[in-house]
Amino acid sequence: METEAAILLTDMRGFTPLSLTSSPPQLLTTLGRYFEVVVDAVRAEGGDVLKFVGDGVLSIFEVTESGRAAACAAAVRAASQAVARARAESLPPFVAALHVGPVMYGNVGSPTRLDFTVVGLAVNVVSRLEEIPRRAGGHWFVPEVSPSICQLRRCGTSVSSS
């Protein structure tokens, strides 16, 4: 299937050092709490969590008749809620990247092992964008989507939605 979606990718910062200094049960508890925070926020804003990849979460917000801006705004709200809750619960910080574009989704793999996923240029772009706030020392990156809906005030520090 093909659709257009806002793709949100979050990734915990400092996971490798955390994995070296935490016991396995502590690490899994922290990771589970982080996943819960992101999943709850994504679902609350109408998105779908597609997969957990290591310490990352790949989510989509399908573009509906409300348009790209609405999908982007929902993703920004979800990420903002997750960041706020993670801070309140003293969880490790994480970075978030957002990109909107056409994607294909469905089961891919081999006859003996299938996985439901989303693929396409927009997914590749968001995975590259996720590196920008990590390198800049911030939390966010939203490329040009719509100045009236998503505004990047400074890489990694503030994204507002209206």
mmCIF file with all atom_site columns, C-alpha atoms in Angstrom:
data_model
loop_
_atom_site.group_PDB
_atom_site.id
_atom_site.type_symbol
_atom_site.label_atom_id
_atom_site.label_alt_id
_atom_site.label_comp_id
_atom_site.label_asym_id
_atom_site.label_entity_id
_atom_site.label_seq_id
_atom_site.pdbx_PDB_ins_code
_atom_site.Cartn_x
_atom_site.Cartn_y
_atom_site.Cartn_z
_atom_site.occupancy
_atom_site.B_iso_or_equiv
_atom_site.pdbx_formal_charge
_atom_site.auth_seq_id
_atom_site.auth_comp_id
_atom_site.auth_asym_id
_atom_site.auth_atom_id
_atom_site.pdbx_PDB_model_num
ATOM 1   C CA . MET A 1 1   ? 0.000  0.000   0.000  1.00 0.00 ? 1   MET A CA 1
ATOM 2   C CA . GLU A 1 2   ? 1.082  3.552   -0.597 1.00 0.00 ? 2   GLU A CA 1
ATOM 3   C CA . THR A 1 3   ? 0.157  6.604   1.449  1.00 0.00 ? 3   THR A CA 1
ATOM 4   C CA . GLU A 1 4   ? 1.511  9.916   2.616  1.00 0.00 ? 4   GLU A CA 1
ATOM 5   C CA . ALA A 1 5   ? 2.519  10.274  6.237  1.00 0.00 ? 5   ALA A CA 1
ATOM 6   C CA . ALA A 1 6   ? 4.447  12.284  8.779  1.00 0.00 ? 6   ALA A CA 1
ATOM 7   C CA . ILE A 1 7   ? 7.192  9.973   10.021 1.00 0.00 ? 7   ILE A CA 1
ATOM 8   C CA . LEU A 1 8   ? 8.424  10.512  13.575 1.00 0.00 ? 8   LEU A CA 1
ATOM 9   C CA . LEU A 1 9   ? 11.641 8.853   14.669 1.00 0.00 ? 9   LEU A CA 1
ATOM 10  C CA . THR A 1 10  ? 12.808 9.064   18.276 1.00 0.00 ? 10  THR A CA 1
ATOM 11  C CA . ASP A 1 11  ? 16.084 7.741   19.635 1.00 0.00 ? 11  ASP A CA 1
ATOM 12  C CA . MET A 1 12  ? 17.313 7.662   23.215 1.00 0.00 ? 12  MET A CA 1
ATOM 13  C CA . ARG A 1 13  ? 20.511 9.572   23.877 1.00 0.00 ? 13  ARG A CA 1
ATOM 14  C CA . GLY A 1 14  ? 23.303 7.946   25.840 1.00 0.00 ? 14  GLY A CA 1
ATOM 15  C CA . PHE A 1 15  ? 21.966 4.418   25.504 1.00 0.00 ? 15  PHE A CA 1
ATOM 16  C CA . THR A 1 16  ? 25.389 2.801   25.064 1.00 0.00 ? 16  THR A CA 1
ATOM 17  C CA . PRO A 1 17  ? 26.863 4.287   28.278 1.00 0.00 ? 17  PRO A CA 1
ATOM 18  C CA . LEU A 1 18  ? 23.604 3.469   30.066 1.00 0.00 ? 18  LEU A CA 1
ATOM 19  C CA . SER A 1 19  ? 23.840 -0.137  28.894 1.00 0.00 ? 19  SER A CA 1
ATOM 20  C CA . LEU A 1 20  ? 27.379 -0.351  30.253 1.00 0.00 ? 20  LEU A CA 1
ATOM 21  C CA . THR A 1 21  ? 26.503 1.034   33.693 1.00 0.00 ? 21  THR A CA 1
ATOM 22  C CA . SER A 1 22  ? 23.070 -0.515  34.319 1.00 0.00 ? 22  SER A CA 1
ATOM 23  C CA . SER A 1 23  ? 22.156 -4.046  35.240 1.00 0.00 ? 23  SER A CA 1
ATOM 24  C CA . PRO A 1 24  ? 20.136 -5.853  32.562 1.00 0.00 ? 24  PRO A CA 1
ATOM 25  C CA . PRO A 1 25  ? 16.889 -5.558  34.573 1.00 0.00 ? 25  PRO A CA 1
ATOM 26  C CA . GLN A 1 26  ? 17.496 -1.817  35.169 1.00 0.00 ? 26  GLN A CA 1
ATOM 27  C CA . LEU A 1 27  ? 18.265 -1.258  31.492 1.00 0.00 ? 27  LEU A CA 1
ATOM 28  C CA . LEU A 1 28  ? 15.145 -3.088  30.326 1.00 0.00 ? 28  LEU A CA 1
ATOM 29  C CA . THR A 1 29  ? 13.007 -1.207  32.849 1.00 0.00 ? 29  THR A CA 1
ATOM 30  C CA . THR A 1 30  ? 14.347 2.152   31.646 1.00 0.00 ? 30  THR A CA 1
ATOM 31  C CA . LEU A 1 31  ? 13.921 1.173   28.010 1.00 0.00 ? 31  LEU A CA 1
ATOM 32  C CA . GLY A 1 32  ? 10.383 -0.057  28.671 1.00 0.00 ? 32  GLY A CA 1
ATOM 33  C CA . ARG A 1 33  ? 9.442  3.191   30.428 1.00 0.00 ? 33  ARG A CA 1
ATOM 34  C CA . TYR A 1 34  ? 10.860 5.238   27.526 1.00 0.00 ? 34  TYR A CA 1
ATOM 35  C CA . PHE A 1 35  ? 8.928  3.144   25.001 1.00 0.00 ? 35  PHE A CA 1
ATOM 36  C CA . GLU A 1 36  ? 5.749  3.537   27.062 1.00 0.00 ? 36  GLU A CA 1
ATOM 37  C CA . VAL A 1 37  ? 6.153  7.325   27.171 1.00 0.00 ? 37  VAL A CA 1
ATOM 38  C CA . VAL A 1 38  ? 6.594  7.575   23.391 1.00 0.00 ? 38  VAL A CA 1
ATOM 39  C CA . VAL A 1 39  ? 3.873  5.033   22.534 1.00 0.00 ? 39  VAL A CA 1
ATOM 40  C CA . ASP A 1 40  ? 1.317  6.696   24.818 1.00 0.00 ? 40  ASP A CA 1
ATOM 41  C CA . ALA A 1 41  ? 1.997  10.114  23.286 1.00 0.00 ? 41  ALA A CA 1
ATOM 42  C CA . VAL A 1 42  ? 1.913  8.848   19.687 1.00 0.00 ? 42  VAL A CA 1
ATOM 43  C CA . ARG A 1 43  ? -1.360 7.002   20.217 1.00 0.00 ? 43  ARG A CA 1
ATOM 44  C CA . ALA A 1 44  ? -2.911 9.952   22.049 1.00 0.00 ? 44  ALA A CA 1
ATOM 45  C CA . GLU A 1 45  ? -2.316 12.065  18.925 1.00 0.00 ? 45  GLU A CA 1
ATOM 46  C CA . GLY A 1 46  ? -3.662 9.469   16.485 1.00 0.00 ? 46  GLY A CA 1
ATOM 47  C CA . GLY A 1 47  ? -0.369 8.036   15.284 1.00 0.00 ? 47  GLY A CA 1
ATOM 48  C CA . ASP A 1 48  ? 0.753  4.448   14.917 1.00 0.00 ? 48  ASP A CA 1
ATOM 49  C CA . VAL A 1 49  ? 3.948  3.001   16.353 1.00 0.00 ? 49  VAL A CA 1
ATOM 50  C CA . LEU A 1 50  ? 5.382  0.703   13.722 1.00 0.00 ? 50  LEU A CA 1
ATOM 51  C CA . LYS A 1 51  ? 8.465  -0.640  15.409 1.00 0.00 ? 51  LYS A CA 1
ATOM 52  C CA . PHE A 1 52  ? 11.083 -0.467  18.082 1.00 0.00 ? 52  PHE A CA 1
ATOM 53  C CA . VAL A 1 53  ? 14.602 -0.574  16.690 1.00 0.00 ? 53  VAL A CA 1
ATOM 54  C CA . GLY A 1 54  ? 17.137 -0.841  19.481 1.00 0.00 ? 54  GLY A CA 1
ATOM 55  C CA . ASP A 1 55  ? 16.439 2.264   21.543 1.00 0.00 ? 55  ASP A CA 1
ATOM 56  C CA . GLY A 1 56  ? 14.500 3.965   18.740 1.00 0.00 ? 56  GLY A CA 1
ATOM 57  C CA . VAL A 1 57  ? 10.801 4.235   17.967 1.00 0.00 ? 57  VAL A CA 1
ATOM 58  C CA . LEU A 1 58  ? 9.457  4.598   14.414 1.00 0.00 ? 58  LEU A CA 1
ATOM 59  C CA . SER A 1 59  ? 5.949  6.084   14.240 1.00 0.00 ? 59  SER A CA 1
ATOM 60  C CA . ILE A 1 60  ? 3.714  7.414   11.491 1.00 0.00 ? 60  ILE A CA 1
ATOM 61  C CA . PHE A 1 61  ? 0.868  9.888   11.335 1.00 0.00 ? 61  PHE A CA 1
ATOM 62  C CA . GLU A 1 62  ? -1.046 9.286   8.135  1.00 0.00 ? 62  GLU A CA 1
ATOM 63  C CA . VAL A 1 63  ? -1.953 12.342  6.096  1.00 0.00 ? 63  VAL A CA 1
ATOM 64  C CA . THR A 1 64  ? -5.742 12.449  5.864  1.00 0.00 ? 64  THR A CA 1
ATOM 65  C CA . GLU A 1 65  ? -8.160 14.915  4.316  1.00 0.00 ? 65  GLU A CA 1
ATOM 66  C CA . SER A 1 66  ? -6.972 17.353  7.007  1.00 0.00 ? 66  SER A CA 1
ATOM 67  C CA . GLY A 1 67  ? -3.660 17.572  5.143  1.00 0.00 ? 67  GLY A CA 1
ATOM 68  C CA . ARG A 1 68  ? 0.064  17.371  5.737  1.00 0.00 ? 68  ARG A CA 1
ATOM 69  C CA . ALA A 1 69  ? 0.095  20.211  8.230  1.00 0.00 ? 69  ALA A CA 1
ATOM 70  C CA . ALA A 1 70  ? -2.366 18.411  10.510 1.00 0.00 ? 70  ALA A CA 1
ATOM 71  C CA . ALA A 1 71  ? -0.316 15.199  10.421 1.00 0.00 ? 71  ALA A CA 1
ATOM 72  C CA . CYS A 1 72  ? 2.839  17.158  11.180 1.00 0.00 ? 72  CYS A CA 1
ATOM 73  C CA . ALA A 1 73  ? 1.193  19.035  14.034 1.00 0.00 ? 73  ALA A CA 1
ATOM 74  C CA . ALA A 1 74  ? -0.038 15.773  15.578 1.00 0.00 ? 74  ALA A CA 1
ATOM 75  C CA . ALA A 1 75  ? 3.474  14.334  15.416 1.00 0.00 ? 75  ALA A CA 1
ATOM 76  C CA . VAL A 1 76  ? 4.957  17.472  16.977 1.00 0.00 ? 76  VAL A CA 1
ATOM 77  C CA . ARG A 1 77  ? 2.379  17.368  19.783 1.00 0.00 ? 77  ARG A CA 1
ATOM 78  C CA . ALA A 1 78  ? 3.146  13.698  20.407 1.00 0.00 ? 78  ALA A CA 1
ATOM 79  C CA . ALA A 1 79  ? 6.879  14.309  20.548 1.00 0.00 ? 79  ALA A CA 1
ATOM 80  C CA . SER A 1 80  ? 6.397  17.346  22.801 1.00 0.00 ? 80  SER A CA 1
ATOM 81  C CA . GLN A 1 81  ? 4.231  15.315  25.190 1.00 0.00 ? 81  GLN A CA 1
ATOM 82  C CA . ALA A 1 82  ? 6.762  12.489  25.233 1.00 0.00 ? 82  ALA A CA 1
ATOM 83  C CA . VAL A 1 83  ? 9.673  14.847  25.922 1.00 0.00 ? 83  VAL A CA 1
ATOM 84  C CA . ALA A 1 84  ? 7.776  16.529  28.771 1.00 0.00 ? 84  ALA A CA 1
ATOM 85  C CA . ARG A 1 85  ? 6.759  13.231  30.343 1.00 0.00 ? 85  ARG A CA 1
ATOM 86  C CA . ALA A 1 86  ? 10.257 11.745  29.963 1.00 0.00 ? 86  ALA A CA 1
ATOM 87  C CA . ARG A 1 87  ? 11.703 14.774  31.764 1.00 0.00 ? 87  ARG A CA 1
ATOM 88  C CA . ALA A 1 88  ? 9.061  14.567  34.502 1.00 0.00 ? 88  ALA A CA 1
ATOM 89  C CA . GLU A 1 89  ? 9.857  10.871  35.015 1.00 0.00 ? 89  GLU A CA 1
ATOM 90  C CA . SER A 1 90  ? 13.653 11.467  34.972 1.00 0.00 ? 90  SER A CA 1
ATOM 91  C CA . LEU A 1 91  ? 14.157 9.273   31.919 1.00 0.00 ? 91  LEU A CA 1
ATOM 92  C CA . PRO A 1 92  ? 17.185 9.714   29.671 1.00 0.00 ? 92  PRO A CA 1
ATOM 93  C CA . PRO A 1 93  ? 16.698 12.385  27.014 1.00 0.00 ? 93  PRO A CA 1
ATOM 94  C CA . PHE A 1 94  ? 15.963 11.442  23.430 1.00 0.00 ? 94  PHE A CA 1
ATOM 95  C CA . VAL A 1 95  ? 16.120 13.063  20.031 1.00 0.00 ? 95  VAL A CA 1
ATOM 96  C CA . ALA A 1 96  ? 13.200 13.305  17.625 1.00 0.00 ? 96  ALA A CA 1
ATOM 97  C CA . ALA A 1 97  ? 13.109 13.896  13.891 1.00 0.00 ? 97  ALA A CA 1
ATOM 98  C CA . LEU A 1 98  ? 10.102 14.431  11.667 1.00 0.00 ? 98  LEU A CA 1
ATOM 99  C CA . HIS A 1 99  ? 9.612  14.293  7.923  1.00 0.00 ? 99  HIS A CA 1
ATOM 100 C CA . VAL A 1 100 ? 6.499  14.161  5.743  1.00 0.00 ? 100 VAL A CA 1
ATOM 101 C CA . GLY A 1 101 ? 6.241  12.372  2.443  1.00 0.00 ? 101 GLY A CA 1
ATOM 102 C CA . PRO A 1 102 ? 5.011  9.375   0.483  1.00 0.00 ? 102 PRO A CA 1
ATOM 103 C CA . VAL A 1 103 ? 5.670  5.936   1.961  1.00 0.00 ? 103 VAL A CA 1
ATOM 104 C CA . MET A 1 104 ? 4.835  2.332   1.216  1.00 0.00 ? 104 MET A CA 1
ATOM 105 C CA . TYR A 1 105 ? 3.809  -0.015  3.992  1.00 0.00 ? 105 TYR A CA 1
ATOM 106 C CA . GLY A 1 106 ? 3.063  -3.654  4.447  1.00 0.00 ? 106 GLY A CA 1
ATOM 107 C CA . ASN A 1 107 ? 4.633  -6.975  5.308  1.00 0.00 ? 107 ASN A CA 1
ATOM 108 C CA . VAL A 1 108 ? 8.152  -7.431  3.981  1.00 0.00 ? 108 VAL A CA 1
ATOM 109 C CA . GLY A 1 109 ? 10.721 -10.126 4.495  1.00 0.00 ? 109 GLY A CA 1
ATOM 110 C CA . SER A 1 110 ? 11.019 -13.751 3.554  1.00 0.00 ? 110 SER A CA 1
ATOM 111 C CA . PRO A 1 111 ? 8.436  -16.507 3.362  1.00 0.00 ? 111 PRO A CA 1
ATOM 112 C CA . THR A 1 112 ? 9.467  -17.654 6.861  1.00 0.00 ? 112 THR A CA 1
ATOM 113 C CA . ARG A 1 113 ? 9.865  -14.242 8.541  1.00 0.00 ? 113 ARG A CA 1
ATOM 114 C CA . LEU A 1 114 ? 7.694  -11.230 7.761  1.00 0.00 ? 114 LEU A CA 1
ATOM 115 C CA . ASP A 1 115 ? 7.719  -7.832  9.408  1.00 0.00 ? 115 ASP A CA 1
ATOM 116 C CA . PHE A 1 116 ? 5.172  -5.035  9.025  1.00 0.00 ? 116 PHE A CA 1
ATOM 117 C CA . THR A 1 117 ? 7.035  -1.845  8.192  1.00 0.00 ? 117 THR A CA 1
ATOM 118 C CA . VAL A 1 118 ? 7.097  1.367   6.222  1.00 0.00 ? 118 VAL A CA 1
ATOM 119 C CA . VAL A 1 119 ? 9.632  2.106   3.485  1.00 0.00 ? 119 VAL A CA 1
ATOM 120 C CA . GLY A 1 120 ? 10.393 4.898   1.079  1.00 0.00 ? 120 GLY A CA 1
ATOM 121 C CA . LEU A 1 121 ? 12.426 8.020   0.612  1.00 0.00 ? 121 LEU A CA 1
ATOM 122 C CA . ALA A 1 122 ? 10.630 9.827   3.456  1.00 0.00 ? 122 ALA A CA 1
ATOM 123 C CA . VAL A 1 123 ? 11.671 7.082   5.895  1.00 0.00 ? 123 VAL A CA 1
ATOM 124 C CA . ASN A 1 124 ? 15.279 7.277   4.681  1.00 0.00 ? 124 ASN A CA 1
ATOM 125 C CA . VAL A 1 125 ? 15.237 11.056  5.053  1.00 0.00 ? 125 VAL A CA 1
ATOM 126 C CA . VAL A 1 126 ? 13.907 10.996  8.622  1.00 0.00 ? 126 VAL A CA 1
ATOM 127 C CA . SER A 1 127 ? 16.563 8.482   9.641  1.00 0.00 ? 127 SER A CA 1
ATOM 128 C CA . ARG A 1 128 ? 19.225 10.891  8.341  1.00 0.00 ? 128 ARG A CA 1
ATOM 129 C CA . LEU A 1 129 ? 17.538 13.908  9.940  1.00 0.00 ? 129 LEU A CA 1
ATOM 130 C CA . GLU A 1 130 ? 17.612 12.175  13.325 1.00 0.00 ? 130 GLU A CA 1
ATOM 131 C CA . GLU A 1 131 ? 21.403 12.565  13.323 1.00 0.00 ? 131 GLU A CA 1
ATOM 132 C CA . ILE A 1 132 ? 21.216 16.376  13.092 1.00 0.00 ? 132 ILE A CA 1
ATOM 133 C CA . PRO A 1 133 ? 19.915 17.164  16.595 1.00 0.00 ? 133 PRO A CA 1
ATOM 134 C CA . ARG A 1 134 ? 22.160 14.470  18.053 1.00 0.00 ? 134 ARG A CA 1
ATOM 135 C CA . ARG A 1 135 ? 25.224 16.178  16.564 1.00 0.00 ? 135 ARG A CA 1
ATOM 136 C CA . ALA A 1 136 ? 23.943 19.661  17.401 1.00 0.00 ? 136 ALA A CA 1
ATOM 137 C CA . GLY A 1 137 ? 23.286 18.719  21.011 1.00 0.00 ? 137 GLY A CA 1
ATOM 138 C CA . GLY A 1 138 ? 19.545 19.295  20.776 1.00 0.00 ? 138 GLY A CA 1
ATOM 139 C CA . HIS A 1 139 ? 16.354 17.288  20.776 1.00 0.00 ? 139 HIS A CA 1
ATOM 140 C CA . TRP A 1 140 ? 14.456 18.162  17.585 1.00 0.00 ? 140 TRP A CA 1
ATOM 141 C CA . PHE A 1 141 ? 14.732 18.473  13.871 1.00 0.00 ? 141 PHE A CA 1
ATOM 142 C CA . VAL A 1 142 ? 11.827 19.345  11.631 1.00 0.00 ? 142 VAL A CA 1
ATOM 143 C CA . PRO A 1 143 ? 12.694 20.337  8.056  1.00 0.00 ? 143 PRO A CA 1
ATOM 144 C CA . GLU A 1 144 ? 10.560 22.809  6.172  1.00 0.00 ? 144 GLU A CA 1
ATOM 145 C CA . VAL A 1 145 ? 7.020  21.534  6.543  1.00 0.00 ? 145 VAL A CA 1
ATOM 146 C CA . SER A 1 146 ? 4.877  24.596  6.948  1.00 0.00 ? 146 SER A CA 1
ATOM 147 C CA . PRO A 1 147 ? 5.940  27.700  8.834  1.00 0.00 ? 147 PRO A CA 1
ATOM 148 C CA . SER A 1 148 ? 2.426  28.175  10.190 1.00 0.00 ? 148 SER A CA 1
ATOM 149 C CA . ILE A 1 149 ? 2.294  24.671  11.685 1.00 0.00 ? 149 ILE A CA 1
ATOM 150 C CA . CYS A 1 150 ? 5.824  23.590  12.555 1.00 0.00 ? 150 CYS A CA 1
ATOM 151 C CA . GLN A 1 151 ? 8.451  26.156  13.278 1.00 0.00 ? 151 GLN A CA 1
ATOM 152 C CA . LEU A 1 152 ? 12.006 25.206  14.084 1.00 0.00 ? 152 LEU A CA 1
ATOM 153 C CA . ARG A 1 153 ? 13.281 28.090  16.192 1.00 0.00 ? 153 ARG A CA 1
ATOM 154 C CA . ARG A 1 154 ? 16.737 26.641  16.702 1.00 0.00 ? 154 ARG A CA 1
ATOM 155 C CA . CYS A 1 155 ? 17.941 23.153  15.951 1.00 0.00 ? 155 CYS A CA 1
ATOM 156 C CA . GLY A 1 156 ? 17.252 21.037  18.967 1.00 0.00 ? 156 GLY A CA 1
ATOM 157 C CA . THR A 1 157 ? 15.706 23.499  21.338 1.00 0.00 ? 157 THR A CA 1
ATOM 158 C CA . SER A 1 158 ? 12.185 24.415  20.391 1.00 0.00 ? 158 SER A CA 1
ATOM 159 C CA . VAL A 1 159 ? 9.476  23.373  18.025 1.00 0.00 ? 159 VAL A CA 1
ATOM 160 C CA . SER A 1 160 ? 6.078  24.945  18.336 1.00 0.00 ? 160 SER A CA 1
ATOM 161 C CA . SER A 1 161 ? 2.807  23.892  16.828 1.00 0.00 ? 161 SER A CA 1
ATOM 162 C CA . SER A 1 162 ? -0.256 26.010  16.375 1.00 0.00 ? 162 SER A CA 1
#
